[in-house]
Tab-separated table of C-alpha atoms in Angstrom:
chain	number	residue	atom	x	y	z
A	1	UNK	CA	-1.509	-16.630	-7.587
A	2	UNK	CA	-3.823	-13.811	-8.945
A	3	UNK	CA	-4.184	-11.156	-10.898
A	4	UNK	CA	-6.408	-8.076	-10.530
A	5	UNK	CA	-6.569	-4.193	-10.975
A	6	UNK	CA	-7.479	-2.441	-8.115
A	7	UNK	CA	-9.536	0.873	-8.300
A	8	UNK	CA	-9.097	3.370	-5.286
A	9	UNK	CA	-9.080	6.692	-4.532
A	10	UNK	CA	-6.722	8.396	-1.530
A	11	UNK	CA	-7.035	11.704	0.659
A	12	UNK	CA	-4.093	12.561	3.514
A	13	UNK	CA	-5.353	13.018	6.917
A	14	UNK	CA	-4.566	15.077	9.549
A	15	UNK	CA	-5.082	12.845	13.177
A	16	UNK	CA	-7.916	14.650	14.144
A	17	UNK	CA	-10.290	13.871	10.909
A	18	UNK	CA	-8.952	10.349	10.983
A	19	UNK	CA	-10.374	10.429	14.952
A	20	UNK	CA	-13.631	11.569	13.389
A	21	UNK	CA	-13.572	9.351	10.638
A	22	UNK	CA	-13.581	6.284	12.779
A	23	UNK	CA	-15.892	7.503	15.494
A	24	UNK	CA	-18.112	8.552	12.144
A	25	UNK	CA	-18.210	4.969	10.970
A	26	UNK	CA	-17.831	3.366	14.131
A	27	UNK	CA	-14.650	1.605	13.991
A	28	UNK	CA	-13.462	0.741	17.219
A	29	UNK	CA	-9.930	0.350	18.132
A	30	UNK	CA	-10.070	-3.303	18.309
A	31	UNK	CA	-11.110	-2.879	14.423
A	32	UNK	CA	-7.807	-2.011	13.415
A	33	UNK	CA	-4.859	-4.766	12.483
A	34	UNK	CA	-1.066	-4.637	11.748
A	35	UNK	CA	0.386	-5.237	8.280
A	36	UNK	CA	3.447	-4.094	7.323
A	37	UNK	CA	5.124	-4.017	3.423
A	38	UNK	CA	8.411	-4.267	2.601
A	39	UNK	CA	9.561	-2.644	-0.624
A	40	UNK	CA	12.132	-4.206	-3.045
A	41	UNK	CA	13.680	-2.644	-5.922
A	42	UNK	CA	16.991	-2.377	-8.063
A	43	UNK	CA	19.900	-0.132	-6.825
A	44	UNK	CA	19.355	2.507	-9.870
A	45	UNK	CA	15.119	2.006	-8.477
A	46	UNK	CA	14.421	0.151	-12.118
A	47	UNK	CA	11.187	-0.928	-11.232
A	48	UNK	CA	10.269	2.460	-9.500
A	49	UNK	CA	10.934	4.356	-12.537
A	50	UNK	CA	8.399	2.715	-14.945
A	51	UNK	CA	5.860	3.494	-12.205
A	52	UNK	CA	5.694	0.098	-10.595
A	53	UNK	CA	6.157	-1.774	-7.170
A	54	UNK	CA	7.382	-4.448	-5.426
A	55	UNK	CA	6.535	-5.712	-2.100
A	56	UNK	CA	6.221	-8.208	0.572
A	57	UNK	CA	3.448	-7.659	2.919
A	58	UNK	CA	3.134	-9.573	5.690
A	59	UNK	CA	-0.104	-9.784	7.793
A	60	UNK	CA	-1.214	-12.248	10.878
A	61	UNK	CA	2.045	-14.441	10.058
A	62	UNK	CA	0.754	-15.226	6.184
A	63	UNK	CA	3.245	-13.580	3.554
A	64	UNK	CA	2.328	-12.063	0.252
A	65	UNK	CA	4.449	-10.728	-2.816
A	66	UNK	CA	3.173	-8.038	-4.814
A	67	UNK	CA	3.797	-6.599	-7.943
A	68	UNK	CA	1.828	-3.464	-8.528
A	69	UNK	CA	2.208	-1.790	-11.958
A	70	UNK	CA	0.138	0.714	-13.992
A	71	UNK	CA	-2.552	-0.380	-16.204
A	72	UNK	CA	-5.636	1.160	-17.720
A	73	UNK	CA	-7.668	1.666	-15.120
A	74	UNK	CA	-6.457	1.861	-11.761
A	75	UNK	CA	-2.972	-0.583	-10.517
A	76	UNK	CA	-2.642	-4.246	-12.027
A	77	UNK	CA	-1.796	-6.466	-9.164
A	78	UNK	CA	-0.052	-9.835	-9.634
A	79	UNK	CA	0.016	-11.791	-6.222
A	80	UNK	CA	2.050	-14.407	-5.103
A	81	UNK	CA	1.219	-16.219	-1.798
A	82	UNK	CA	4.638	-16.566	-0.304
A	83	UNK	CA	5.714	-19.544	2.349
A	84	UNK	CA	8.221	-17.785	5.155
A	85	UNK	CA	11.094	-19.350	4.264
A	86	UNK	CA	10.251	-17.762	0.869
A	87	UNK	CA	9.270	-14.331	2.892
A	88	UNK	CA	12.862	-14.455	4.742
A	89	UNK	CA	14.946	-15.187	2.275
A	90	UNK	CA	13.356	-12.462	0.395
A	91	UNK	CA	13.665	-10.082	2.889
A	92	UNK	CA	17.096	-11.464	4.348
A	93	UNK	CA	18.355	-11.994	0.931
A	94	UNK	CA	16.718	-10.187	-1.791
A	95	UNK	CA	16.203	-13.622	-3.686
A	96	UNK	CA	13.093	-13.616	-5.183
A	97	UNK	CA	11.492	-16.753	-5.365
A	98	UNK	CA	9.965	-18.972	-8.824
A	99	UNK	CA	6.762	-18.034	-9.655
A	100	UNK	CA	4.381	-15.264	-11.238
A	101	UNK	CA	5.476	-11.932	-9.461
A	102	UNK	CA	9.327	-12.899	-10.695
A	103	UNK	CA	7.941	-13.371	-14.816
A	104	UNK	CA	5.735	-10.305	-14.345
A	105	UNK	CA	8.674	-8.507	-13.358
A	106	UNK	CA	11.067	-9.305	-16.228
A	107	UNK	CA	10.279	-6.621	-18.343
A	108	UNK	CA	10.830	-4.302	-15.994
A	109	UNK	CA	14.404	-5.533	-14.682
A	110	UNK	CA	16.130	-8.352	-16.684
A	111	UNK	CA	18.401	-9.410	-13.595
A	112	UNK	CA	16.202	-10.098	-10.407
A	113	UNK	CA	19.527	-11.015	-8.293
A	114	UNK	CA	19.979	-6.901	-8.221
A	115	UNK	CA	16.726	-6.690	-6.276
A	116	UNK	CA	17.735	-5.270	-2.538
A	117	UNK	CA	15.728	-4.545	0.293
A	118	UNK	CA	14.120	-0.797	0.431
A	119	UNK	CA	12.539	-0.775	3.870
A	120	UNK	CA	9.255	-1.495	5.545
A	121	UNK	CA	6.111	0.561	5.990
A	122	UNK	CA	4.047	-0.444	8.814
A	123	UNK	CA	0.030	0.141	9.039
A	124	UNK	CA	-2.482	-0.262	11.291
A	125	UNK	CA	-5.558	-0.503	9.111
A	126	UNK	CA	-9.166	-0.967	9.935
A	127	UNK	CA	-11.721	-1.325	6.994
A	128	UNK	CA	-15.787	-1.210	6.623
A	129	UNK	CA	-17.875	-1.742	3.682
A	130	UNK	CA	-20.106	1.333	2.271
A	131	UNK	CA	-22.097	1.540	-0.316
A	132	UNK	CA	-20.630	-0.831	-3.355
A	133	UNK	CA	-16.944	-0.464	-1.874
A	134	UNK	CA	-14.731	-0.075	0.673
A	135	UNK	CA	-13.754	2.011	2.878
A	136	UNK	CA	-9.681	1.435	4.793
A	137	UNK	CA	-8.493	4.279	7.676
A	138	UNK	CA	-4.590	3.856	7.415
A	139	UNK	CA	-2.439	4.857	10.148
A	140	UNK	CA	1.322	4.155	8.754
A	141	UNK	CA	4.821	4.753	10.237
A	142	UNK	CA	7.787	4.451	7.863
A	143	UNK	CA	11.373	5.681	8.450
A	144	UNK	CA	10.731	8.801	11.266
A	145	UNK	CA	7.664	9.475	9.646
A	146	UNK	CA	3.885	8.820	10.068
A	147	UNK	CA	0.598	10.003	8.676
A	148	UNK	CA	-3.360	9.194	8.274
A	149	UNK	CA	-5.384	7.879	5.399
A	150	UNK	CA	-8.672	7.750	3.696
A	151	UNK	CA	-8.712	4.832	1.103
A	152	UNK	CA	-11.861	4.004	-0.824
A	153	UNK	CA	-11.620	1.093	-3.084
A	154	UNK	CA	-14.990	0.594	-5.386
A	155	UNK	CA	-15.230	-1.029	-8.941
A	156	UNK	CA	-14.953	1.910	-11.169
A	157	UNK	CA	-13.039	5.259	-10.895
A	158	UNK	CA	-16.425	7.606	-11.353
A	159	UNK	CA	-17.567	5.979	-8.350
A	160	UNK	CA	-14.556	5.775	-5.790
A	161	UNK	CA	-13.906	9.399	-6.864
A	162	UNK	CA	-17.661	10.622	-6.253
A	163	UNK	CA	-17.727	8.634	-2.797
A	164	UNK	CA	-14.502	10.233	-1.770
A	165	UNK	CA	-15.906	13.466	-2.553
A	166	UNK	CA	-18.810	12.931	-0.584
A	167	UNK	CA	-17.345	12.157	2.615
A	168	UNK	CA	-14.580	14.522	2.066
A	169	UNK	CA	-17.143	17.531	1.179
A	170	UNK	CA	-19.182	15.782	4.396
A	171	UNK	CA	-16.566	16.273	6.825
A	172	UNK	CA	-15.158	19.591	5.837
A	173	UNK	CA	-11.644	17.214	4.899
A	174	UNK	CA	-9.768	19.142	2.685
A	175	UNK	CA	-8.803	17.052	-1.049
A	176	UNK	CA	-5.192	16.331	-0.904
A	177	UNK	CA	-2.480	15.451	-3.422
A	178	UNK	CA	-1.685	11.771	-2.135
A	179	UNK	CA	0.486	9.908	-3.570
A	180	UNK	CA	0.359	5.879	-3.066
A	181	UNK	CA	2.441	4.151	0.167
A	182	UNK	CA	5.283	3.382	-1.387
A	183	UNK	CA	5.658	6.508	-3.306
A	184	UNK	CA	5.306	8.569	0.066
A	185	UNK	CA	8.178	5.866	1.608
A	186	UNK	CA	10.301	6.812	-1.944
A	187	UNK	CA	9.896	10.515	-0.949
A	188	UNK	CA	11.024	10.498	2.374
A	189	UNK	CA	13.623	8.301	2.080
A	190	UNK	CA	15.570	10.434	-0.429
A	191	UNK	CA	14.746	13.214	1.924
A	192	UNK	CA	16.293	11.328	4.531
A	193	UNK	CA	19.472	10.765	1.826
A	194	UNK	CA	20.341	14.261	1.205
């Protein structure tokens, strides 16, 4: 189990500039691996509402449960390294097993036996280093949707928000309002709803 705050900066793609992107910084399709998170929250979306998440993601058969929540800088993450009987009963069940990511989540729902199953996001993501970060191409499909992403990840916001800038200004990429995975698989879904 771990803690940590992640620092990252996101721009939307549209296909095309996440072609370029790639054949920019040589990532080959072979680069690229599957993941896919599955989101967990409260019928009345407690945990969405105080600007949090909750997820399982699951990548080359190992399971992980997140709990992402706002801190000072950048997200707090509190990891939990799940075994898959844990992983399917949480995603069969909703029942959240013993362990950090369940008393990190207290004070933001006091019953954890309301927790249901959202939905899963699936991405194909290939990632390089660059300069003192990273850099992640996301290509995700959710629901009926899917779209392209820039992620830089870097140890301070000044600099993941200068690098983006750089290779967005670069590349002619227009700066786009993007909001995080999960709040993108919130949208659509209550799209979907009406």
């Amino acid at each position: 189990m771990a803690k940590e705050t992640e620092i990252e900066e996101k721009n939307l793609l549209t296909r095309n500039e996440f072609d370029m992107l790639a054949d920019t910084y040589q990532i080959k399709p072979p680069q690229f691996f599957w993941q896919a998170n599955t989101y967990f929250d409260t019928p009345a979306l407690e945990i969405k509402e105080q600007g949090a998440a909750l997820r399982v993601r699951t990548k080359s058969n190992n399971y992980e449960l997140t709990l992402k929540q706002p801190a000072s800088a950048g997200l707090l993450e509190t990891n939990q390294t799940l075994t898959e009987v844990e992983a399917k009963r949480l995603m069969e069940q909703a029942e959240l097993p013993e362990g950090e990511v369940k008393e990190s989540l207290h004070p933001f729902i006091g019953d954890t036996s309301m927790l249901q199953k959202l939905g899963t996001l699936e991405t194909y993501r290939a990632q390089t280093s660059h300069e003192t970060g990273i850099l992640f191409l996301d290509h995700s499909v959710y629901l009926d949707t899917e779209d392209f992403e820039l992620e830089i990840e870097g140890s301070s916001e000044e600099e993941v928000r200068k690098w983006l800038t750089s290779i967005l200004t670069d590349h002619d990429i227009p700066a786009r309002p993007t909001p995080n995975k999960i709040k993108r698989f919130f949208t659509r879904k209550q799209e979907l709803a009406r």
